[in-house]
Short mmCIF file of C-alpha atoms in Angstrom, two decimals:
data_model
loop_
_atom_site.label_atom_id
_atom_site.label_comp_id
_atom_site.label_asym_id
_atom_site.label_seq_id
_atom_site.Cartn_x
_atom_site.Cartn_y
_atom_site.Cartn_z
CA SER A 1 -2.91 0.87 12.56
CA MET A 2 -0.62 0.33 9.84
CA PHE A 3 -2.03 -0.96 6.00
CA TRP A 4 0.47 -2.61 4.18
CA PHE A 5 0.44 -2.66 0.36
CA ILE A 6 2.23 -5.05 -2.29
CA LEU A 7 3.63 -4.05 -5.48
CA LYS A 8 4.66 -7.21 -7.56
CA ASP A 9 6.67 -7.18 -10.35
CA ASN A 10 4.25 -8.85 -13.40
CA SER A 11 6.94 -10.79 -14.93
CA GLY A 12 8.22 -12.55 -12.75
CA GLY A 13 5.58 -12.26 -9.45
CA LYS A 14 8.27 -11.01 -7.54
CA ILE A 15 7.80 -8.46 -4.59
CA ASN A 16 9.11 -5.18 -5.79
CA PHE A 17 8.50 -3.44 -2.31
CA PHE A 18 5.76 -2.73 0.35
CA ILE A 19 3.93 0.34 1.01
CA GLY A 20 3.00 0.83 5.08
CA ILE A 21 0.78 3.42 5.39
CA ASP A 22 -0.23 4.05 9.10
CA ARG A 23 -3.41 6.77 9.33
CA ILE A 24 -3.09 7.75 13.13
CA ASP A 25 0.95 9.35 12.44
CA LYS A 26 -0.05 9.67 8.90
CA LYS A 27 4.05 8.03 8.01
CA THR A 28 4.58 6.11 5.46
CA ILE A 29 7.20 3.35 5.38
CA ILE A 30 8.09 1.74 2.08
CA ILE A 31 10.54 -1.60 2.03
CA ILE A 32 11.74 -2.38 -1.06
CA GLY A 33 12.71 -5.87 -1.25
#
């Protein structure tokens, strides 16, 4: 299962990037928006 974390900018409430962590494969996916 992939667990996603959304980090937002405090000034505008805009989503800066997503962080996805897979515990089984131990892979980390970072998507910069």
